[in-house]
Short mmCIF file of C-alpha atoms in Angstrom, two decimals:
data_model
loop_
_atom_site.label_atom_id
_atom_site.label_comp_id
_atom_site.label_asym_id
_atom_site.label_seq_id
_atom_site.Cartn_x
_atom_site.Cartn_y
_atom_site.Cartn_z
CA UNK A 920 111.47 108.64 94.02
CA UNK A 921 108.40 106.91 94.88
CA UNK A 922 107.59 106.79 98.89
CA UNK A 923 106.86 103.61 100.61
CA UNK A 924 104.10 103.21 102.97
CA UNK A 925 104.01 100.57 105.34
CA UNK A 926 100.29 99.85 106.63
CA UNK A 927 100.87 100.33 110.34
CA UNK A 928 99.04 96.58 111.13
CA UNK A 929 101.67 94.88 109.44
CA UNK A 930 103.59 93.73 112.95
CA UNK A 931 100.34 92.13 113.85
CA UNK A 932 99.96 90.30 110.59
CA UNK A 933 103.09 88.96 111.13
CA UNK A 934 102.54 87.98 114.44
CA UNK A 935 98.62 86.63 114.25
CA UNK A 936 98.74 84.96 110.57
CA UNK A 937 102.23 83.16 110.92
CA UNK A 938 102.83 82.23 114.11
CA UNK A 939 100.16 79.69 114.46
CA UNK A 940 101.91 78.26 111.70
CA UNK A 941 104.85 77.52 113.44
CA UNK A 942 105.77 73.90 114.17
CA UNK A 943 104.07 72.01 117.21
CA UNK A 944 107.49 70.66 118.17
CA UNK A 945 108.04 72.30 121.50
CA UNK A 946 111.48 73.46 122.65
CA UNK A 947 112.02 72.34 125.99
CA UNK A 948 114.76 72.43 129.00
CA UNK A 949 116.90 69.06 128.95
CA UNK A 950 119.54 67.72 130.09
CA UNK A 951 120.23 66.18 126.79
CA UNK A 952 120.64 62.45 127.01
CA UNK A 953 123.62 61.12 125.34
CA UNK A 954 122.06 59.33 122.25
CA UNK A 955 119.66 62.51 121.51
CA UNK A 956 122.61 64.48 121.53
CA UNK A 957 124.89 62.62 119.55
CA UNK A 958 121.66 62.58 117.34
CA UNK A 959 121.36 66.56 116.99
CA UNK A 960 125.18 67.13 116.79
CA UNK A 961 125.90 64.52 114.37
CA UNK A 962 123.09 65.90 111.89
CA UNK A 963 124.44 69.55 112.11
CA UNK A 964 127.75 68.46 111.34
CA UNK A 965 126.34 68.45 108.18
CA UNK A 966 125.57 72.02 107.97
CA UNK A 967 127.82 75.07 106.71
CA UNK A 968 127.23 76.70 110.56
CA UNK A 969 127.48 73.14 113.20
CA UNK A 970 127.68 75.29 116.38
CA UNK A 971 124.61 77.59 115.42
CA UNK A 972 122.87 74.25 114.25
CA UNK A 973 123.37 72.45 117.64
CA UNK A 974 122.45 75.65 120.00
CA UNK A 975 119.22 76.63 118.29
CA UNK A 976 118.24 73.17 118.21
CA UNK A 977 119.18 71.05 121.27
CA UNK A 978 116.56 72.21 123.51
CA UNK A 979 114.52 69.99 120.96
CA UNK A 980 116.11 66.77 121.99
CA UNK A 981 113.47 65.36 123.74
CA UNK A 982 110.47 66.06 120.80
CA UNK A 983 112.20 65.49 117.75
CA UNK A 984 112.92 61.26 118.92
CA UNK A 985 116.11 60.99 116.38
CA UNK A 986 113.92 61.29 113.78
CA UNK A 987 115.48 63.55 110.64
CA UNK A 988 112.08 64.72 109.40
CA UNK A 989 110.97 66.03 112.62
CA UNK A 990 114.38 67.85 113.56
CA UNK A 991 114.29 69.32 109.66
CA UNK A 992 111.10 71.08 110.70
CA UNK A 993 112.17 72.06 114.33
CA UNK A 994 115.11 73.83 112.02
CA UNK A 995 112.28 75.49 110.09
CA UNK A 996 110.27 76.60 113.06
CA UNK A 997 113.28 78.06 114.23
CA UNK A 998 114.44 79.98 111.34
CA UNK A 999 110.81 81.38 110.69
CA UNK A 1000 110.79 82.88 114.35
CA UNK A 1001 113.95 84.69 114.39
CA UNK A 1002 112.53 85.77 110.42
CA UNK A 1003 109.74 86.63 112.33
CA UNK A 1004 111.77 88.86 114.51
CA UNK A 1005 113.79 90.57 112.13
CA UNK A 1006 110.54 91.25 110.35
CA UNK A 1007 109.20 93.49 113.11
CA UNK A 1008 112.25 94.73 113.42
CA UNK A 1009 112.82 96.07 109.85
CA UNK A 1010 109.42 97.38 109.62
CA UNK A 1011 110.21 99.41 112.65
CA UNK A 1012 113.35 100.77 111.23
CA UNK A 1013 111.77 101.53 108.09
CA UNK A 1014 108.72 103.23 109.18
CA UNK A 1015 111.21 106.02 110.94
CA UNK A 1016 113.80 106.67 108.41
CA UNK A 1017 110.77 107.55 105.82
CA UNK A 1018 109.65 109.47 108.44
CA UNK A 1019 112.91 111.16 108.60
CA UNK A 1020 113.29 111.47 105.15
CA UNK A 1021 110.52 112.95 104.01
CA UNK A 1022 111.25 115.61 102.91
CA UNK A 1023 114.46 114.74 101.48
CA UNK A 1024 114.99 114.57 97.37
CA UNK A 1025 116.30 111.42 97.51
CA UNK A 1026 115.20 109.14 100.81
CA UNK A 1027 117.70 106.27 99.68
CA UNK A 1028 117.94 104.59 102.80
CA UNK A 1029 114.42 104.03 103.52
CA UNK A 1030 114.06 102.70 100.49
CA UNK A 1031 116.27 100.08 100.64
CA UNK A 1032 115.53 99.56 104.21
CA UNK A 1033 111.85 98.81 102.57
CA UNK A 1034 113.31 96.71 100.04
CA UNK A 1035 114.87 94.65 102.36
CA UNK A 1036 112.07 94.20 104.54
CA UNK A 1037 110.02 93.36 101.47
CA UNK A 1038 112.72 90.38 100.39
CA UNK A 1039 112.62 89.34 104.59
CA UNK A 1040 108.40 89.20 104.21
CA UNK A 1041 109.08 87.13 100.96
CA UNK A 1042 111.37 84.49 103.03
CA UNK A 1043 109.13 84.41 105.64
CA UNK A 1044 106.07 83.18 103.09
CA UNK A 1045 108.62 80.54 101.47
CA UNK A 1046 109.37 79.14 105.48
CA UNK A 1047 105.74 79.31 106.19
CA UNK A 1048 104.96 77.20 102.62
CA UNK A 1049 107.97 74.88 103.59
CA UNK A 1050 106.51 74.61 107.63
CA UNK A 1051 103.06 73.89 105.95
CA UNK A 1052 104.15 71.25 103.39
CA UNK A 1053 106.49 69.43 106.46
CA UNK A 1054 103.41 69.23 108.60
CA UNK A 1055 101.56 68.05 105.78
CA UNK A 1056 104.00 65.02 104.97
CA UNK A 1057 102.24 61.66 104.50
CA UNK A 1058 104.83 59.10 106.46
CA UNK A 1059 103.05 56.29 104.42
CA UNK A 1060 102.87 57.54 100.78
CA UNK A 1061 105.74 56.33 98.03
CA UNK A 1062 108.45 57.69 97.90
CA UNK A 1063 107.96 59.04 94.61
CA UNK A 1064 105.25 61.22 96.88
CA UNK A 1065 107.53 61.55 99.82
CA UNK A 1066 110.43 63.09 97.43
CA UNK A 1067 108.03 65.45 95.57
CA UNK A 1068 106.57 67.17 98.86
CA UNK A 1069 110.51 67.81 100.01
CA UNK A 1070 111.62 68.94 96.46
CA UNK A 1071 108.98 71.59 97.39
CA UNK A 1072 110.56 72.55 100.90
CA UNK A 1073 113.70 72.46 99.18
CA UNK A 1074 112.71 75.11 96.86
CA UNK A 1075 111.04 77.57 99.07
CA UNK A 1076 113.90 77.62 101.53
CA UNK A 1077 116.49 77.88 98.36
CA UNK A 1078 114.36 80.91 97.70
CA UNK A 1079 113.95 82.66 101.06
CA UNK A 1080 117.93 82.43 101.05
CA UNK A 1081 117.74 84.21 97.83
CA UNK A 1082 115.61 86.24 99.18
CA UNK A 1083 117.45 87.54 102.26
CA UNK A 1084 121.14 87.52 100.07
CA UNK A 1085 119.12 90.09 98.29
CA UNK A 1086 118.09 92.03 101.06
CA UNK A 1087 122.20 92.36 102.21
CA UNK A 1088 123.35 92.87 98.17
CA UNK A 1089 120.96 96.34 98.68
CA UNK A 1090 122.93 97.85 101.60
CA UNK A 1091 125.92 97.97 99.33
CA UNK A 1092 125.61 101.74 98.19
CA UNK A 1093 124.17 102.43 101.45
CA UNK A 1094 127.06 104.96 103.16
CA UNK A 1095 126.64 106.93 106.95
CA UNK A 1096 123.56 105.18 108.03
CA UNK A 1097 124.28 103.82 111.82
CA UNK A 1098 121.56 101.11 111.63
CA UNK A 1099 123.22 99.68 108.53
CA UNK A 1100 125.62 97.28 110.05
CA UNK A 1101 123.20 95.84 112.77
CA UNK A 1102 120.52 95.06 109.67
CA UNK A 1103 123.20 93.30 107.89
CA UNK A 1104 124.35 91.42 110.87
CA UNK A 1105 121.04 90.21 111.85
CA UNK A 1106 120.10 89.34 108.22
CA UNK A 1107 122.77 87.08 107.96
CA UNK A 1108 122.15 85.36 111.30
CA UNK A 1109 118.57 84.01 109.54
CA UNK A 1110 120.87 83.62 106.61
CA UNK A 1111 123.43 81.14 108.73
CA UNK A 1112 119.75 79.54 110.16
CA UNK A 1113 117.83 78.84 106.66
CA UNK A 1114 120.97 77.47 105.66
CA UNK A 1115 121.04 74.98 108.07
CA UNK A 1116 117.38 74.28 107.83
CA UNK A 1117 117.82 74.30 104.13
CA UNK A 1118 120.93 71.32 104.51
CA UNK A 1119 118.62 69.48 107.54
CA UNK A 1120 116.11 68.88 104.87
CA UNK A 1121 118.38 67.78 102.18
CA UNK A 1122 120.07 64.86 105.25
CA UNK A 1123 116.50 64.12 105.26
CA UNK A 1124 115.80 63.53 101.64
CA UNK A 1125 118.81 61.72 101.94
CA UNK A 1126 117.88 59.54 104.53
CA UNK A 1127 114.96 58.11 102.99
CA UNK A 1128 116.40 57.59 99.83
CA UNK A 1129 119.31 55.57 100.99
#
C-alpha cells in the first residue's frame, strides 16, 4: 500500500488561511434577554439536534439582532471552528500511527485515519466557501439573486456532511485501534453541528421566501 505523507505545515495552514475567514459575529457573555432567546431557541427547534443548536449558539444573542441570516452564519462560524479542531486533531493522530506503522505490510489504520482527515479538510473548504458566500450576501439584490447565493451555501454544507459521513463509513473495518471510537465520536459532533448550520440556512431561505 501506498504511504501517506502529511507535510508537517499543514496545522498552520489550517490555522493562518481559514481562520481569518471565520465570521465577524463575535460570541459574547450575556445574560440572554428574553426576546433574543426565544429568538435562538425557537430557530433551533428547527434543527435535528435543538439542545446542541441553542448551546453553541446563545452566547451570540446579542450580535446576531433576530436576524435569520446572521444567526445561519454564526452556525457556520461555529461548525468551521470545531472542523477546524478536529482537523488538527486528525492530522496529529495520523502523522503517529504512519509513524508506527511503518514498517508494517499493511498500515490500514493510518490510512484510513488519512482518509478521514482528507474528507474533514474537504468539509472544512465547503464551510469556508459557504462562510465566504454568507459574508458576501447582497441584502438589496432580488431575490432571484438572494436564492441563488444560498442554493450555493446549501450545497457546500450538503457536501461537507457528505464529506464527514464518509470519513465515519471508513472506520467500519477498522478493529483494535484505541483512538477509533474518540475519532468517530468527535466526527459526528461536527456532523450534529453542520447539520444544524445546514437546517439554519434552509429557515433562512425560508424566511425570505415567505
Amino acid at each position: 500500500m501506498k504511504k501517506h505523507s502529511l507535510h508537517p505545515s499543514l496545522i498552520f495552514f489550517f490555522l493562518a488561511t481559514l481562520l481569518p475567514l471565520i465570521l465577524t459575529v463575535h460570541s459574547q457573555p450575556s445574560s440572554l434577554p428574553s426576546d433574543d432567546s426565544d429568538f435562538i431557541r425557537t430557530s433551533c427547534n428547527t434543527t435535528l439536534y435543538p439542545n446542541l443548536c441553542f448551546s453553541s449558539l446563545s452566547n451570540f444573542s446579542s450580535s446576531v439582532h433576530n436576524d435569520p441570516a446572521l444567526l445561519a452564519r454564526a452556525a457556520i462560524s461555529v461548525t468551521l471552528s470545531n472542523a477546524l479542531e478536529l482537523g488538527s486533531y486528525l492530522s496529529n493522530v495520523t502523522a503517529l500511527l504512519e509513524s508506527q506503522e511503518e514498517n508494517e505490510p499493511h498500515p490500514t489504520a493510518a490510512a484510513v485515519f488519512h482518509d478521514c482527515f482528507e474528507n474533514i479538510k474537504d468539509a472544512v473548504d465547503e464551510m469556508r466557501g459557504s462562510m465566504k458566500q454568507m459574508r458576501d450576501l447582497v441584502s438589496t439584490g432580488s431575490l432571484e439573486s438572494f436564492r441563488f447565493q444560498m442554493s450555493n451555501v446549501q450545497t457546500w454544507l450538503s457536501a461537507a456532511l457528505t464529506d464527514e459521513e464518509t470519513c465515519t463509513d471508513g472506520f467500519k473495518d477498522v478493529h483494535d485501534e484505541p483512538r477509533k471510537d474518540e475519532v468517530c465520536a468527535r466526527v459526528d459532533d461536527v456532523k450534529k453541528l453542520t447539520s444544524n448550520a445546514l437546517a439554519l440556512v434552509n429557515r433562512c431561505v425560508d424566511k425570505a421566501i415567505h
